[in-house]
Coordinates of C-alpha atoms in Angstrom, one line a residue:
M1 CA -5.5 -14.8 -1.5
I2 CA -8.3 -15.3 -4.0
R3 CA -8.6 -13.3 -7.2
M4 CA -12.2 -11.9 -7.3
N5 CA -14.1 -9.2 -9.1
A6 CA -15.8 -6.5 -7.1
F7 CA -19.2 -8.3 -7.0
A8 CA -17.6 -11.5 -5.8
Q9 CA -15.7 -9.6 -3.1
V10 CA -18.9 -8.2 -1.7
R11 CA -20.8 -11.5 -1.9
A12 CA -17.9 -13.4 -0.1
G13 CA -18.5 -14.1 3.6
R14 CA -17.0 -12.9 6.8
K15 CA -17.7 -9.2 6.1
A16 CA -18.1 -8.4 9.8
R17 CA -14.3 -9.0 10.1
R18 CA -13.2 -8.0 6.6
I19 CA -14.7 -4.5 6.5
P20 CA -13.2 -3.4 9.9
Q21 CA -9.9 -5.0 9.0
L22 CA -9.9 -3.1 5.7
L23 CA -10.5 0.2 7.4
V24 CA -8.0 -0.3 10.2
G25 CA -5.4 -1.4 7.6
L26 CA -5.9 1.7 5.4
V27 CA -5.9 4.2 8.3
G28 CA -2.8 2.5 9.9
Y29 CA -1.0 2.5 6.5
G30 CA -1.6 6.2 6.1
A31 CA -0.3 6.9 9.6
A32 CA 2.8 4.7 9.0
V33 CA 3.5 6.6 5.8
M34 CA 3.6 9.9 7.7
M35 CA 5.7 8.4 10.5
L36 CA 8.4 7.4 8.0
V37 CA 8.2 10.9 6.5
E38 CA 8.7 12.5 9.9
A39 CA 11.6 10.2 10.7
G40 CA 13.6 12.3 8.3
L41 CA 15.9 9.4 7.3
G42 CA 14.2 8.9 3.9
P43 CA 10.6 7.8 3.3
A44 CA 9.3 4.9 1.3
G45 CA 9.7 5.1 -2.5
W46 CA 6.1 6.0 -3.2
S47 CA 6.3 8.7 -0.5
V48 CA 9.3 10.1 -2.2
L49 CA 7.2 10.4 -5.4
T50 CA 4.3 11.8 -3.4
E51 CA 6.5 14.4 -1.7
G52 CA 8.1 15.4 -5.0
T53 CA 4.7 15.7 -6.6
A54 CA 3.4 17.8 -3.7
K55 CA 6.4 20.2 -4.0
S56 CA 6.1 20.5 -7.8
L57 CA 2.4 21.2 -7.7
G58 CA 2.2 23.1 -4.5
I59 CA -0.4 20.8 -2.9
S60 CA -0.5 18.9 0.4
F61 CA 1.1 15.5 0.8
G62 CA -2.3 13.9 1.2
W63 CA -3.8 15.4 -1.9
A64 CA -0.7 14.5 -3.9
N65 CA -1.1 10.9 -2.6
N66 CA -4.7 10.8 -3.9
L67 CA -3.7 12.3 -7.3
I68 CA -1.0 9.6 -7.8
S69 CA -3.4 6.9 -6.8
L70 CA -5.9 7.9 -9.5
L71 CA -3.1 8.1 -12.1
V72 CA -1.6 4.8 -11.2
L73 CA -5.0 3.1 -11.7
L74 CA -4.5 3.6 -15.5
A75 CA -1.6 1.1 -15.3
W76 CA -4.1 -1.5 -14.1
I77 CA -5.7 -1.7 -17.6
P78 CA -2.8 -3.7 -19.3
L79 CA -2.3 -5.7 -16.1
R80 CA -6.0 -6.7 -16.0
E81 CA -6.2 -6.1 -12.2
L82 CA -9.6 -6.3 -10.6
P83 CA -10.7 -3.3 -8.5
G84 CA -12.9 -3.4 -5.5
L85 CA -14.1 -1.6 -2.4
G86 CA -10.5 -1.7 -1.1
T87 CA -9.3 0.1 -4.2
L88 CA -11.8 3.0 -3.8
L89 CA -11.2 3.4 0.0
N90 CA -7.4 3.3 -0.6
V91 CA -7.7 6.4 -2.7
A92 CA -10.1 8.1 -0.3
V93 CA -8.6 7.1 3.1
I94 CA -4.8 6.8 3.1
G95 CA -4.0 10.4 2.0
F96 CA -6.3 11.9 4.6
A97 CA -5.0 9.6 7.3
A98 CA -1.5 10.7 6.5
D99 CA -2.5 14.4 6.7
A100 CA -4.4 13.8 10.0
T101 CA -1.4 12.0 11.5
A102 CA 0.9 14.9 10.6
T103 CA -1.2 17.2 12.8
V104 CA -0.8 15.1 15.9
L105 CA 2.4 13.1 15.6
P106 CA 5.2 14.6 17.7
R107 CA 8.4 15.5 15.8
P108 CA 11.2 13.1 16.7
Q109 CA 14.0 14.7 18.8
G110 CA 17.4 13.3 18.1
T111 CA 19.0 10.5 16.1
L112 CA 17.7 7.7 18.3
A113 CA 14.1 9.0 18.0
D114 CA 14.6 9.2 14.2
I115 CA 15.7 5.6 14.0
G116 CA 12.8 4.6 16.3
Y117 CA 10.3 6.3 14.0
L118 CA 12.0 4.6 11.0
A119 CA 11.9 1.1 12.5
L120 CA 8.4 1.4 13.9
G121 CA 7.1 3.0 10.7
L122 CA 8.6 0.3 8.5
L123 CA 7.1 -2.5 10.5
A124 CA 3.7 -0.7 10.7
L125 CA 3.7 0.0 6.9
A126 CA 4.3 -3.6 6.1
F127 CA 1.8 -4.9 8.7
F128 CA -1.0 -2.6 7.7
D129 CA -0.3 -3.1 4.0
A130 CA -0.8 -6.9 4.6
L131 CA -3.8 -6.2 6.9
Y132 CA -5.8 -4.4 4.3
L133 CA -4.8 -6.7 1.4
G134 CA -5.8 -9.7 3.7
A135 CA -9.3 -8.3 3.9
Q136 CA -9.7 -9.4 0.3
F137 CA -11.6 -6.4 -1.0
G138 CA -9.1 -5.6 -3.8
A139 CA -5.7 -4.0 -3.8
G140 CA -5.0 -0.3 -3.7
P141 CA -3.6 1.4 -6.8
R142 CA 0.1 0.9 -5.9
D143 CA -0.3 -2.6 -4.5
G144 CA -2.3 -3.5 -7.6
I145 CA 0.8 -2.8 -9.7
M146 CA 2.7 -5.1 -7.5
T147 CA 0.1 -8.0 -7.4
G148 CA -0.5 -7.6 -11.2
L149 CA 3.2 -7.9 -12.0
V150 CA 3.7 -10.8 -9.6
R151 CA 0.8 -12.6 -11.3
L152 CA 2.1 -12.0 -14.8
T153 CA 5.8 -12.4 -14.3
R154 CA 5.6 -15.1 -11.5
L155 CA 8.5 -13.3 -9.8
P156 CA 8.7 -13.2 -6.0
I157 CA 6.9 -10.3 -4.2
A158 CA 10.3 -9.1 -2.9
A159 CA 11.8 -8.8 -6.3
V160 CA 8.8 -7.0 -7.9
R161 CA 8.4 -4.7 -4.9
T162 CA 12.0 -3.7 -4.9
G163 CA 12.0 -2.9 -8.6
I164 CA 8.9 -0.8 -8.3
E165 CA 10.3 1.1 -5.3
T166 CA 13.5 1.8 -7.2
V167 CA 11.7 3.3 -10.2
V168 CA 9.3 5.5 -8.2
T169 CA 12.1 6.7 -5.9
G170 CA 14.1 7.8 -8.9
V171 CA 11.1 9.8 -10.4
G172 CA 10.3 11.3 -7.0
W173 CA 13.9 12.4 -6.4
L174 CA 13.9 14.1 -9.8
L175 CA 10.7 16.0 -8.7
G176 CA 12.3 17.1 -5.5
G177 CA 11.4 14.3 -3.1
T178 CA 13.7 13.4 -0.2
V179 CA 15.8 10.3 -0.4
G180 CA 17.8 8.8 2.4
V181 CA 19.1 5.6 4.0
G182 CA 15.6 4.9 5.2
T183 CA 14.4 4.8 1.6
V184 CA 16.9 2.1 0.8
L185 CA 16.0 0.1 3.9
I186 CA 12.3 0.3 3.1
A187 CA 12.8 -0.8 -0.5
L188 CA 14.8 -3.9 0.6
C189 CA 12.5 -4.9 3.5
M190 CA 9.0 -4.1 2.5
G191 CA 8.5 -7.1 0.1
P192 CA 9.8 -9.7 2.6
L193 CA 7.9 -8.2 5.5
V194 CA 4.6 -8.0 3.6
G195 CA 5.2 -11.6 2.4
Y196 CA 5.6 -12.6 6.1
F197 CA 2.6 -10.8 7.5
L198 CA 0.1 -11.6 4.8
P199 CA -0.5 -15.3 5.5
H200 CA -1.1 -14.5 9.2
V201 CA -3.7 -11.8 8.6
A202 CA -5.4 -12.9 5.3
V203 CA -9.1 -13.7 5.9
R204 CA -10.1 -17.2 4.9
L205 CA -13.3 -17.0 2.9
P206 CA -15.9 -19.8 3.4
V207 CA -17.9 -18.8 0.3
I208 CA -16.3 -19.0 -3.2
A209 CA -18.2 -17.5 -6.0
A210 CA -18.3 -19.2 -9.4
E211 CA -16.2 -16.5 -11.1
E212 CA -13.5 -16.5 -8.4
R213 CA -10.2 -18.1 -9.1
P214 CA -6.9 -18.4 -7.2
A215 CA -4.5 -15.5 -7.8
R216 CA -1.0 -16.3 -9.0

């Protein structure tokens, strides 16, 4: 992965692959988020916060997701993260993809179906997260917190991601969000899974602008 500002991201090559990969990753991520919610075994930490916010404010899950995305961007200022097209589309696409998925996704029937939704949703969440990050158009608000802290602290992705998931889960639970065994599983597995998928889907850029520099 290369650390680039928004202009360098647009000027970099292979956009015919990067733009579709970005869009597929964001839509798939939103669908995976809702699959984990429908599993009923405990959603991801950020989804716990989103659900709690939606209940507290009386708005839809998708609109709560978009609101949190905008607020989290404020935390990018001290982290000196670089936004891009992926950052904007993350705010605009994921919440609506989650709401759209909720209208067509069948409710799981029985414990085995719940477990299947949880397992598939977890793998999909990590894969599509890595897919849109690998397009190298900038991280979304939540992942920007993760990448910023990894760069500044030089801690592993797994450790930083687990810490973030723990904090947002606690806040979401206080707001009325649902916490379950799935929440714990997602918190423990997301970091390692994203770390596994990302090298396989990251787009190698043939053009490196002068202001680009390797991310740490």
